[in-house]
Amino acid sequence: MLVQPTLQVAALWFLLDIVLKVRFPGMEGGFVGYYLTGMLPWLMMSEIIQRSLGVMPEYAALYQRSVFPLFLIPLVPLLVSGGIYVSIFFIVAFLISGWAGALGALLLMLGLLLWLLPFCYLLAVLGLFVRDLQQLAPFVLTMLMYVTPILYVPSALPQSMTWWLQVNPFAHLMALAHALVQGQAWTWWNLVVPGALWLVVLLPALALFYRAQPHMREAL
Amino acid sequence: MIAIDLRGVSKTYSLYKHGFDRLLEIAFAKKRHVEFVALHTLDLQIDAGEVIGLVGMNGAGKSTLLKLLARTLVPTTGELNIHGRIAALLELGTGFHPEMTGRENVYLAAAVLGIGRTRMATLYDEIVEFSGLHDFMEQPVKTYSSGMYVRLAFAVATCVDPDILIVDEALSVGDGAFARKSFDRIMGFKKAGKTILFCSHSLYQVEAICTRVIWVHQGRVMMDGDPAQVVAAYNGFLNSQGRQPGVDLPIQAPVSDSPLLIPAGHARLTKVTAWADGKAGKELQLHSGSSDLCIEASFSSDPALPAPTLAFALTGADGRWICSAGTLNDGIALQRTAEGNGRVLLTYPALPLLKGEYWVQAFLLSEDGVHIYDQASDIARILVTQTGLEQGIVTLPHHWADVAEGAVRSTTSAFAA
């Protein structure tokens, strides 16, 4: 489970830092730190989203052939991927910024897991009833990664595109990641936008999951 | 004491054209489905210690009822009260995850059944021992054969000492020795006074094991009561539908003459022959009321097992059972050599069957007649001819008496057995 994210991180690091020698103004030599601070939380989120879409069919035998509380199943990707990436990021952040960074990383990752919770329930239901979403997810997630400031700094975007940083919740989450681990600047909007989205999704997602439960045992 | 109490329980499945329709209906509560009633409103009380057999055609609602009792399905209406720990074997196995190893799945299943790790540590060896999968417990269950899978599932479900055992069509799976072991365990549960529910297409087993049989048809209980009566009624129904009742047991490989290696805990038929009027063969010509039909079977069995029992049956060309004879029923104890081999001969003197085509079947069963070790289907085709005009399939012993006033009294016996 650890090999895939480690190799992905290493491959992009090799490409961007060693081959292309990407350097950001004002961040001389700090690219690796910037890149890992964005990439590790992103990999965790994208893996949890991807796995959530397939989690109900994956564990169908568990709840269709034995009595198992359904509400626990969407927590599986959250806990499994979360467990791996929180520990990796804790160590990486310690290497980048010492204890302060490591504690910031821990706070960030736990916050992200809490933020992802309603999405896990929502995607578990959507993925079960609309199976094609699981095929579509990798493309959407790759697109999202490139339109979120993970491999580049937000200021690298052209002026005409800055509005996108305001509406993209992942851009705000990345800003929080860099603030907590690397001590960079952040604004209250970085908390308000993802927080508002979380509040909007929370109740409908849990209600949808609750109402879908009797259907889940019959869906396959 | 009532173990299972169903009041007004019904189950309706919703059928959707696409999964997306189901999602829209969940989200906006607007009906987008076609309803299919799998189980009509049903009241059912099952006492602790009853062994219930469910019979019915495919799609009758048997599995739906068992899933409701196992609580893997939620009833559409009604109330369901169950007293005691349930272990269920539905659709060949419990909730095993294919990627996890046998050991991990055993611990997962135990956790789902509410068994703690410390108690599981002591039960684990027993489960492995019973399933006979010592060398495979560290392999993912996706690499298991279906037989291995069900062996492990059965071992887990039954090792936890359930009060109520629900088994859906899993009895005949696994090799012969394991089938015997699993039967012994189920019979052990029966003796221990546990409640057992199972559905099977083998009406013979249903009648042999159960204390009560429920016949389900198109989601309704057609009959509920004494096994012999319900099975007979269901058999009659199947006959009226033009189906073959009772003989839908797994077809075994043809019996061979070559010496067989008998695995521990198993028994096999090694040779079955039929002859009439001194002629043996696959096709025999007999004359009604005068030819003797002889059927001989040889078998090999694990000498450690109690001596098995044998049964022969004659079926019509349409598969309907005409008659059967078994050593257990007739009180004949089979003699075996030290190696476990034996041979038995059955004779029908002056065969009372009328003209027609019949087939000979042979069964090798456990000492209590419950478990079928082996069977040989359609051993010989029997063509019966007759000289008279009698109609039907059999001549029963009978006699005539002229009882008219003033007539000279005389009686004529025909076919005095």
XYZ file of C-alpha atoms in Angstrom:
637
model
C 0.000 0.000 0.000
C 2.920 2.327 0.684
C 4.772 1.571 -2.541
C 2.381 3.241 -4.979
C 2.237 6.705 -3.317
C 5.961 6.645 -2.570
C 6.834 5.868 -6.188
C 4.430 8.491 -7.488
C 5.930 11.158 -5.227
C 9.462 10.100 -6.163
C 8.707 10.093 -9.907
C 7.239 13.620 -9.915
C 10.034 14.887 -7.710
C 12.598 13.414 -10.132
C 10.824 14.994 -13.113
C 10.220 18.445 -11.696
C 13.206 19.024 -9.429
C 16.016 17.070 -11.049
C 15.148 16.892 -14.774
C 13.204 20.129 -15.362
C 14.857 21.949 -12.420
C 11.674 23.833 -11.606
C 12.351 26.732 -9.223
C 9.831 29.197 -7.843
C 10.685 32.865 -7.314
C 11.298 33.434 -3.617
C 11.377 29.696 -2.892
C 14.891 28.932 -4.004
C 15.620 25.268 -3.201
C 12.312 24.916 -1.381
C 10.448 23.314 -4.202
C 10.591 19.783 -2.813
C 9.101 20.929 0.462
C 6.353 22.844 -1.335
C 5.617 19.988 -3.667
C 5.406 17.305 -0.961
C 3.256 19.528 1.271
C 0.665 19.761 -1.471
C 1.039 16.373 -3.067
C 0.725 14.094 -0.022
C -2.604 15.525 1.220
C -3.848 15.494 -2.380
C -2.897 11.837 -2.876
C -4.751 10.963 0.313
C -7.883 12.833 -0.734
C -7.917 11.470 -4.277
C -7.381 7.910 -3.054
C -10.199 8.199 -0.524
C -12.554 9.656 -3.163
C -11.637 6.923 -5.633
C -12.036 4.110 -3.123
C -15.294 5.521 -1.722
C -16.959 5.139 -5.115
C -16.229 1.410 -5.104
C -16.427 0.603 -1.425
C -20.026 -0.664 -1.301
C -19.670 -3.184 -4.164
C -16.289 -4.249 -2.763
C -17.751 -5.246 0.587
C -21.101 -6.447 -0.760
C -20.546 -9.992 0.501
C -20.120 -8.641 4.008
C -23.515 -6.976 4.232
C -25.488 -9.140 1.829
C -24.554 -12.502 3.314
C -24.139 -11.543 6.925
C -25.497 -8.913 9.238
C -23.099 -5.996 9.180
C -23.760 -2.340 10.081
C -23.732 -0.559 6.725
C -22.724 2.833 8.083
C -19.261 1.490 8.957
C -18.361 0.572 5.375
C -17.799 4.115 3.956
C -15.348 4.676 6.820
C -13.041 1.961 5.467
C -11.287 4.099 2.777
C -11.117 7.006 5.201
C -9.403 4.975 7.899
C -7.177 2.843 5.652
C -5.863 5.600 3.333
C -5.941 8.113 6.181
C -3.827 5.857 8.381
C -1.170 5.472 5.703
C -0.923 9.078 4.556
C -1.171 10.702 7.983
C 1.855 8.731 9.164
C 3.846 9.379 5.948
C 3.041 13.073 5.945
C 3.842 13.422 9.642
C 7.386 12.158 9.005
C 7.826 14.146 5.765
C 6.601 17.365 7.420
C 9.019 16.790 10.312
C 11.866 16.545 7.791
C 10.686 19.711 6.008
C 9.836 21.958 8.931
C 10.666 20.201 12.187
C 8.215 19.555 15.039
C 6.050 22.571 14.271
C 5.536 21.367 10.711
C 4.863 17.804 11.865
C 2.174 18.930 14.309
C 0.723 21.208 11.624
C 0.652 18.240 9.232
C -1.135 16.108 11.818
C -3.730 18.822 12.413
C -4.198 19.333 8.664
C -4.624 15.657 7.861
C -7.094 15.017 10.684
C -9.024 18.100 9.554
C -9.049 16.814 5.973
C -10.337 13.399 7.087
C -13.158 15.077 8.977
C -13.865 17.271 5.952
C -13.995 14.202 3.658
C -16.413 12.304 5.919
C -19.724 13.406 4.334
C -18.221 13.038 0.864
C -17.329 9.432 1.681
C -20.983 8.641 2.461
C -22.225 10.550 -0.583
C -19.768 8.912 -2.983
C -20.422 5.441 -1.515
C -24.112 5.770 -2.453
C -23.443 7.365 -5.860
C -20.773 4.793 -6.720
C -23.056 1.877 -5.885
C -26.009 3.005 -7.980
C -24.113 4.681 -10.822
C -21.240 2.309 -11.481
C -19.776 4.334 -14.357
C -18.652 7.001 -11.902
C -15.831 4.741 -10.764
C -14.459 4.631 -14.309
C -14.805 8.381 -14.672
C -13.192 9.291 -11.349
C -9.483 8.910 -12.294
C -9.855 11.389 -15.189
C -11.752 13.923 -13.099
C -9.251 13.626 -10.260
C -6.275 14.064 -12.611
C -7.918 17.159 -14.083
C -8.573 18.512 -10.602
C -4.967 17.932 -9.601
C -3.713 20.052 -12.496
C -6.170 22.893 -11.878
C -5.271 23.021 -8.176
C -2.009 24.668 -7.079
C -0.164 21.496 -6.098
C 2.599 21.321 -8.702
C 2.772 25.111 -8.978
C 2.345 28.109 -6.719
C -0.989 30.000 -6.903
C 0.777 33.147 -8.106
C 1.962 31.277 -11.213
C -1.615 31.343 -12.521
C -2.415 34.155 -14.992
C -4.343 37.088 -13.512
C -7.428 36.152 -15.537
C -7.594 32.765 -13.793
C -7.340 33.868 -10.150
C -11.127 33.673 -9.717
C -10.762 29.934 -10.042
C -8.599 29.816 -6.911
C -11.465 31.424 -5.017
C -14.105 28.888 -6.074
C -11.973 25.734 -6.075
C -12.246 24.313 -2.534
C -9.144 22.210 -3.068
C -7.131 25.362 -3.742
C -8.193 26.657 -0.326
C -7.259 23.350 1.294
C -3.819 23.531 -0.328
C -3.382 27.068 1.008
C -4.176 25.736 4.494
C -1.686 22.888 4.014
C 1.130 25.287 3.148
C 0.144 27.566 6.004
C 0.139 24.788 8.613
C 3.273 22.958 7.473
C 5.410 25.712 5.933
C 4.029 28.715 7.751
C 2.878 30.490 4.601
C 0.167 33.145 4.506
C -3.510 32.174 4.644
C -6.870 33.973 4.793
C -10.162 33.248 6.518
C -11.620 32.474 3.105
C -9.407 29.361 3.069
C -11.478 28.092 5.978
C -14.859 29.549 5.009
C -15.155 28.127 1.472
C -14.372 24.435 2.265
C -16.280 24.795 5.558
C -19.385 26.094 3.776
C -19.210 23.269 1.241
C -18.839 20.756 4.085
C -21.916 22.161 5.820
C -23.935 22.106 2.593
C -23.028 18.473 1.867
C -23.126 17.051 5.412
C -26.846 16.594 6.053
C -27.933 15.657 2.522
C -25.107 13.091 2.284
C -25.956 11.436 5.597
C -29.696 11.553 4.828
C -29.146 10.024 1.391
C -27.025 7.245 2.863
C -29.594 6.570 5.578
C -32.434 6.370 3.063
C -30.407 4.229 0.661
C -29.568 1.574 3.254
C -32.499 -0.791 2.565
C -31.755 -0.515 -1.168
C -28.079 -1.361 -0.754
C -28.730 -4.929 0.348
C -30.767 -5.506 -2.809
C -28.801 -3.439 -5.306
C -26.421 -6.031 -6.693
C -40.361 -21.519 23.432
C -40.710 -19.576 20.221
C -37.384 -19.037 18.448
C -38.676 -17.169 15.403
C -41.835 -15.110 15.243
C -42.937 -13.435 12.016
C -46.044 -11.269 12.065
C -47.388 -9.825 8.853
C -43.976 -10.013 7.212
C -43.768 -9.429 3.479
C -41.024 -8.569 1.052
C -41.389 -6.583 -2.135
C -38.417 -5.992 -4.391
C -38.215 -2.811 -6.417
C -37.058 -3.297 -9.982
C -35.383 -0.382 -11.751
C -34.360 0.061 -15.350
C -31.114 1.683 -14.278
C -29.308 2.207 -10.995
C -29.654 5.930 -11.537
C -33.460 5.620 -11.248
C -32.986 4.048 -7.840
C -30.781 6.942 -6.830
C -33.327 9.515 -7.989
C -36.086 7.718 -6.123
C -34.038 7.635 -2.905
C -33.179 11.315 -3.281
C -36.572 12.693 -4.298
C -38.989 10.010 -3.022
C -40.762 9.812 -6.383
C -41.669 6.303 -7.468
C -39.593 5.096 -10.414
C -39.755 1.345 -9.992
C -41.855 -1.681 -10.804
C -42.726 -3.792 -7.779
C -42.176 -7.487 -7.518
C -43.704 -9.265 -4.543
C -41.250 -11.973 -3.536
C -43.050 -12.867 -0.328
C -46.697 -12.115 0.425
C -47.798 -11.239 3.941
C -46.838 -14.104 6.175
C -47.324 -15.101 9.809
C -44.964 -17.779 10.974
C -43.981 -19.104 14.374
C -41.108 -21.506 14.732
C -40.429 -23.179 18.055
C -36.933 -23.708 19.396
C -35.650 -27.129 18.390
C -37.700 -27.438 15.220
C -35.940 -28.502 12.027
C -37.685 -26.700 9.201
C -37.294 -27.598 5.551
C -38.330 -25.113 2.895
C -39.364 -26.544 -0.431
C -40.558 -24.833 -3.554
C -39.609 -24.186 -7.136
C -36.890 -21.743 -8.165
C -38.015 -18.182 -7.512
C -40.707 -19.267 -5.065
C -39.384 -17.033 -2.288
C -37.417 -19.553 -0.208
C -34.146 -17.652 -0.274
C -35.924 -14.356 0.376
C -37.527 -15.848 3.475
C -34.199 -17.208 4.714
C -32.492 -13.858 4.075
C -35.203 -12.058 6.023
C -34.694 -14.459 8.920
C -30.931 -13.982 8.688
C -31.632 -10.226 8.749
C -29.595 -9.554 5.625
C -32.842 -8.271 4.063
C -35.240 -5.845 5.660
C -38.929 -6.817 5.421
C -41.182 -4.400 3.519
C -43.938 -4.804 6.104
C -44.383 -6.622 9.373
C -42.435 -7.498 12.428
C -39.741 -10.087 12.876
C -38.646 -11.325 16.299
C -35.800 -13.746 16.665
C -34.583 -15.191 19.945
C -31.050 -16.544 19.905
C -27.813 -16.280 17.990
C -28.198 -16.889 14.273
C -25.582 -18.351 11.972
C -26.466 -18.240 8.305
C -24.950 -19.824 5.229
C -26.543 -17.968 2.348
C -25.586 -18.316 -1.312
C -22.598 -20.526 -0.664
C -20.759 -18.772 2.038
C -20.722 -16.013 4.541
C -19.360 -12.554 3.949
C -15.854 -13.487 2.926
C -13.661 -10.862 1.306
C -11.894 -12.399 -1.692
C -8.646 -10.500 -1.176
C -8.266 -11.482 2.465
C -6.695 -14.751 3.561
C -8.631 -17.641 5.030
C -7.334 -16.765 8.495
C -8.300 -13.080 8.193
C -11.747 -13.987 6.917
C -12.311 -16.390 9.798
C -11.506 -13.635 12.299
C -13.643 -11.130 10.358
C -16.624 -13.498 10.252
C -16.199 -14.205 13.958
C -16.153 -10.480 14.715
C -19.356 -10.043 12.708
C -20.904 -12.880 14.703
C -19.896 -11.113 17.898
C -17.142 -13.416 19.082
C -14.172 -11.921 20.887
C -10.560 -12.457 19.877
C -9.668 -14.583 22.885
C -12.566 -16.993 22.376
C -11.796 -17.035 18.662
C -8.206 -18.070 19.331
C -9.489 -21.308 20.842
C -12.124 -21.826 18.140
C -9.715 -21.124 15.275
C -7.923 -24.486 15.425
C -11.252 -26.282 15.514
C -12.431 -24.398 12.424
C -9.248 -25.206 10.501
C -9.434 -28.823 11.609
C -13.064 -29.173 10.548
C -12.578 -27.462 7.180
C -9.428 -29.480 6.477
C -7.755 -26.424 4.938
C -4.582 -26.380 7.057
C -2.301 -25.578 4.133
C -4.475 -22.843 2.654
C -5.344 -20.597 5.587
C -2.698 -18.026 4.653
C -3.895 -17.817 1.019
C -6.494 -15.266 -0.147
C -9.906 -16.903 -0.412
C -10.154 -15.785 -4.056
C -7.721 -18.618 -4.808
C -10.027 -21.190 -3.182
C -12.193 -23.568 -5.149
C -15.926 -23.255 -4.516
C -15.734 -26.452 -2.450
C -12.969 -25.060 -0.244
C -14.857 -21.797 0.127
C -18.012 -23.443 1.356
C -16.079 -25.780 3.645
C -14.545 -22.811 5.415
C -17.848 -20.929 5.501
C -19.647 -23.936 6.927
C -16.935 -24.509 9.525
C -17.102 -20.868 10.675
C -20.881 -20.670 10.745
C -21.310 -23.842 12.731
C -18.369 -23.625 15.138
C -19.814 -20.635 16.949
C -22.570 -22.659 18.567
C -25.547 -20.841 17.052
C -29.040 -21.226 18.476
C -30.529 -20.962 15.007
C -28.794 -22.275 11.898
C -29.947 -21.137 8.457
C -28.602 -23.062 5.478
C -29.479 -22.196 1.901
C -28.674 -24.948 -0.585
C -25.174 -25.450 0.770
C -25.605 -28.985 2.001
C -24.663 -30.852 -1.132
C -21.494 -28.901 -1.769
C -18.031 -30.139 -0.957
C -16.549 -33.547 -1.549
C -18.166 -36.701 -0.235
C -16.231 -36.921 3.004
C -16.910 -33.281 3.863
C -20.591 -33.581 2.953
C -20.808 -36.451 5.420
C -19.025 -34.429 8.105
C -21.278 -31.431 7.586
C -24.336 -33.650 7.754
C -23.121 -35.153 10.988
C -22.669 -31.674 12.414
C -26.169 -30.626 11.363
C -27.596 -33.789 12.856
C -25.607 -32.987 16.010
C -27.342 -29.584 16.128
C -30.661 -31.322 15.691
C -29.907 -33.663 18.604
C -28.764 -30.702 20.719
C -32.181 -29.132 20.225
C -31.070 -26.230 18.004
C -33.439 -24.627 15.541
C -32.458 -25.338 11.945
C -33.917 -23.885 8.767
C -32.766 -25.031 5.395
C -33.990 -25.147 1.860
C -33.145 -27.908 -0.518
C -34.347 -29.377 -3.761
C -33.574 -32.830 -2.437
C -36.983 -33.808 -1.115
C -35.580 -37.053 0.211
C -33.201 -35.189 2.522
C -35.922 -32.739 3.533
C -38.204 -35.581 4.520
C -35.400 -37.488 6.268
C -34.107 -34.602 8.380
C -36.947 -32.188 9.049
C -39.597 -32.178 11.715
C -41.689 -29.691 9.754
C -41.767 -28.703 6.115
C -42.987 -25.467 4.574
C -43.879 -25.411 0.888
C -43.585 -21.958 -0.641
C -44.981 -21.133 -4.060
C -44.968 -17.719 -5.733
C -44.277 -16.004 -2.436
C -47.079 -17.727 -0.521
C -47.027 -20.583 1.953
C -48.996 -23.357 0.250
C -48.649 -25.912 3.010
C -46.949 -26.111 6.389
C -46.764 -29.195 8.555
C -45.799 -32.840 8.682
C -42.835 -33.565 6.338
C -44.330 -36.646 4.701
C -47.625 -34.894 3.942
C -46.099 -31.674 2.649
C -43.472 -33.461 0.542
C -46.161 -35.724 -0.915
C -48.328 -32.721 -1.782
C -45.376 -30.873 -3.298
C -44.408 -33.982 -5.251
C -47.948 -34.184 -6.587
C -47.764 -30.540 -7.595
C -44.450 -31.080 -9.383
C -45.913 -34.061 -11.224
C -48.842 -31.947 -12.332
C -46.336 -29.400 -13.632
C -44.601 -32.087 -15.645
C -41.430 -31.880 -13.595
C -39.348 -34.621 -12.097
C -39.618 -34.589 -8.339
C -37.271 -36.100 -5.887
C -34.519 -37.180 -8.255
C -32.824 -33.826 -8.705
C -29.806 -35.028 -6.826
C -26.399 -34.331 -8.299
C -25.651 -36.664 -11.161
C -22.555 -38.652 -10.310
C -19.954 -40.049 -12.648
C -20.809 -43.475 -14.013
C -19.969 -46.307 -11.662
C -16.760 -48.031 -12.745
C -15.518 -51.580 -12.306
C -11.994 -50.500 -11.436
C -10.939 -50.550 -7.786
C -11.434 -47.136 -6.242
C -9.420 -45.337 -3.658
C -11.943 -44.392 -1.020
C -11.057 -41.212 0.866
C -11.499 -41.222 4.628
C -15.073 -40.615 5.685
C -16.528 -41.550 2.310
C -18.144 -44.456 0.483
C -18.696 -45.186 -3.211
C -20.707 -47.562 -5.347
C -18.206 -49.610 -7.354
C -20.495 -51.713 -9.523
C -24.221 -51.876 -10.130
C -25.761 -54.408 -12.490
C -29.285 -55.464 -13.286
C -30.461 -58.667 -14.924
C -33.640 -60.505 -15.648
C -34.305 -64.065 -16.696
C -30.556 -64.797 -16.695
C -29.657 -61.893 -18.972
C -27.709 -58.853 -17.743
C -27.358 -55.588 -19.568
C -28.193 -51.930 -19.951
C -31.502 -52.784 -21.578
C -33.650 -55.589 -20.238
C -36.823 -57.157 -21.605
C -39.189 -58.400 -18.917
C -42.595 -59.906 -18.938
C -45.075 -58.554 -16.457
C -45.924 -60.967 -13.654
C -43.438 -63.655 -14.626
C -39.890 -62.248 -15.000
C -37.678 -61.813 -11.950
C -35.737 -58.540 -11.802
C -32.421 -58.697 -9.926
C -30.242 -55.695 -9.073
C -26.824 -56.134 -7.549
C -24.565 -53.426 -6.179
C -21.000 -53.521 -4.879
C -19.583 -50.754 -2.759
C -16.414 -49.666 -1.031
C -16.476 -47.640 2.142
C -14.110 -46.249 4.722
C -14.019 -49.138 7.256
C -13.950 -46.564 10.051
C -17.471 -45.472 9.110
C -20.548 -47.354 10.272
C -21.770 -49.744 7.573
C -23.639 -47.773 4.909
C -27.111 -48.605 3.661
C -28.272 -49.195 0.093
C -31.442 -48.349 -1.723
C -32.719 -49.089 -5.201
C -35.512 -47.310 -6.969
C -37.492 -47.825 -10.128
C -38.523 -44.680 -11.962
C -40.781 -44.201 -14.929
C -39.599 -42.806 -18.262
C -40.799 -39.372 -17.103
C -38.628 -39.565 -13.963
C -41.558 -40.231 -11.640
C -40.691 -42.581 -8.822
C -42.578 -45.855 -9.022
C -41.166 -47.712 -6.036
C -38.088 -48.014 -3.895
C -36.535 -50.473 -1.495
C -33.836 -49.764 1.064
C -31.835 -51.947 3.405
C -32.394 -49.507 6.291
C -36.158 -49.535 5.849
C -36.239 -53.317 5.525
C -33.975 -53.854 8.551
C -31.119 -55.473 6.620
C -27.632 -54.903 8.074
C -25.015 -54.958 5.305
C -21.921 -57.075 5.876
C -18.532 -55.691 4.865
C -15.013 -57.051 4.485
C -12.237 -55.657 6.678
C -11.433 -53.230 3.819
C -14.979 -51.910 3.877
C -16.216 -53.627 0.698
C -19.635 -55.165 0.396
C -22.142 -56.505 -2.095
C -25.904 -56.762 -1.968
C -28.558 -58.280 -4.214
C -32.199 -57.243 -4.483
C -34.757 -59.400 -6.277
C -38.235 -58.419 -7.382
C -39.844 -61.807 -8.031
C -42.490 -61.977 -10.766
C -42.209 -58.226 -11.445
C -45.673 -56.749 -10.894
C -45.082 -53.707 -13.144
C -47.269 -53.392 -16.200
C -46.139 -52.591 -19.726
C -43.907 -49.607 -20.119
C -40.404 -48.270 -19.803
C -38.682 -48.075 -16.420
C -35.246 -47.138 -15.169
C -33.195 -48.511 -12.280
C -31.508 -46.132 -9.813
C -29.151 -46.997 -6.949
C -28.199 -45.011 -3.868
C -25.523 -45.579 -1.256
C -26.482 -43.833 1.956
C -25.185 -43.259 5.456
C -26.165 -45.641 8.249
C -29.102 -43.406 9.206
C -30.198 -43.009 5.584
C -29.878 -39.228 5.702
C -26.717 -38.531 3.750
C -26.282 -39.809 0.202
C -22.677 -40.929 -0.332
C -23.103 -41.934 -3.933
C -25.700 -42.703 -6.520
C -25.864 -44.381 -9.889
C -28.552 -43.008 -12.147
C -30.326 -44.888 -14.910
C -28.316 -48.086 -14.528
C -30.599 -50.090 -16.779
C -33.609 -49.492 -18.973
C -36.356 -51.994 -18.382
C -38.957 -52.651 -21.041
C -41.922 -54.514 -19.645
C -44.364 -56.298 -21.879
C -47.627 -57.955 -20.909
C -50.123 -60.278 -22.445
C -53.336 -58.981 -20.900
C -55.149 -55.676 -21.259
C -54.568 -54.333 -17.753
C -54.007 -50.611 -17.628
C -51.820 -48.587 -15.295
C -48.302 -49.117 -14.039
C -48.618 -51.913 -11.523
C -50.676 -54.986 -10.722
C -51.627 -55.105 -7.080
C -52.368 -58.461 -5.396
C -56.109 -58.926 -5.670
C -58.875 -61.484 -5.777
C -62.379 -61.601 -7.220
C -65.562 -63.010 -5.721
C -68.880 -63.421 -7.478
C -71.422 -62.172 -4.944
C -74.597 -62.287 -7.083
C -77.677 -63.903 -5.447
C -78.004 -67.623 -6.254
C -74.691 -67.796 -8.011
C -72.297 -70.629 -7.255
C -69.749 -69.073 -4.919
C -66.216 -69.170 -6.225
C -63.224 -66.938 -5.683
C -60.367 -66.430 -8.003
C -57.095 -65.073 -6.837
C -54.824 -63.330 -9.149
C -51.240 -62.579 -8.509
C -51.208 -63.699 -4.894
C -48.024 -62.234 -3.586
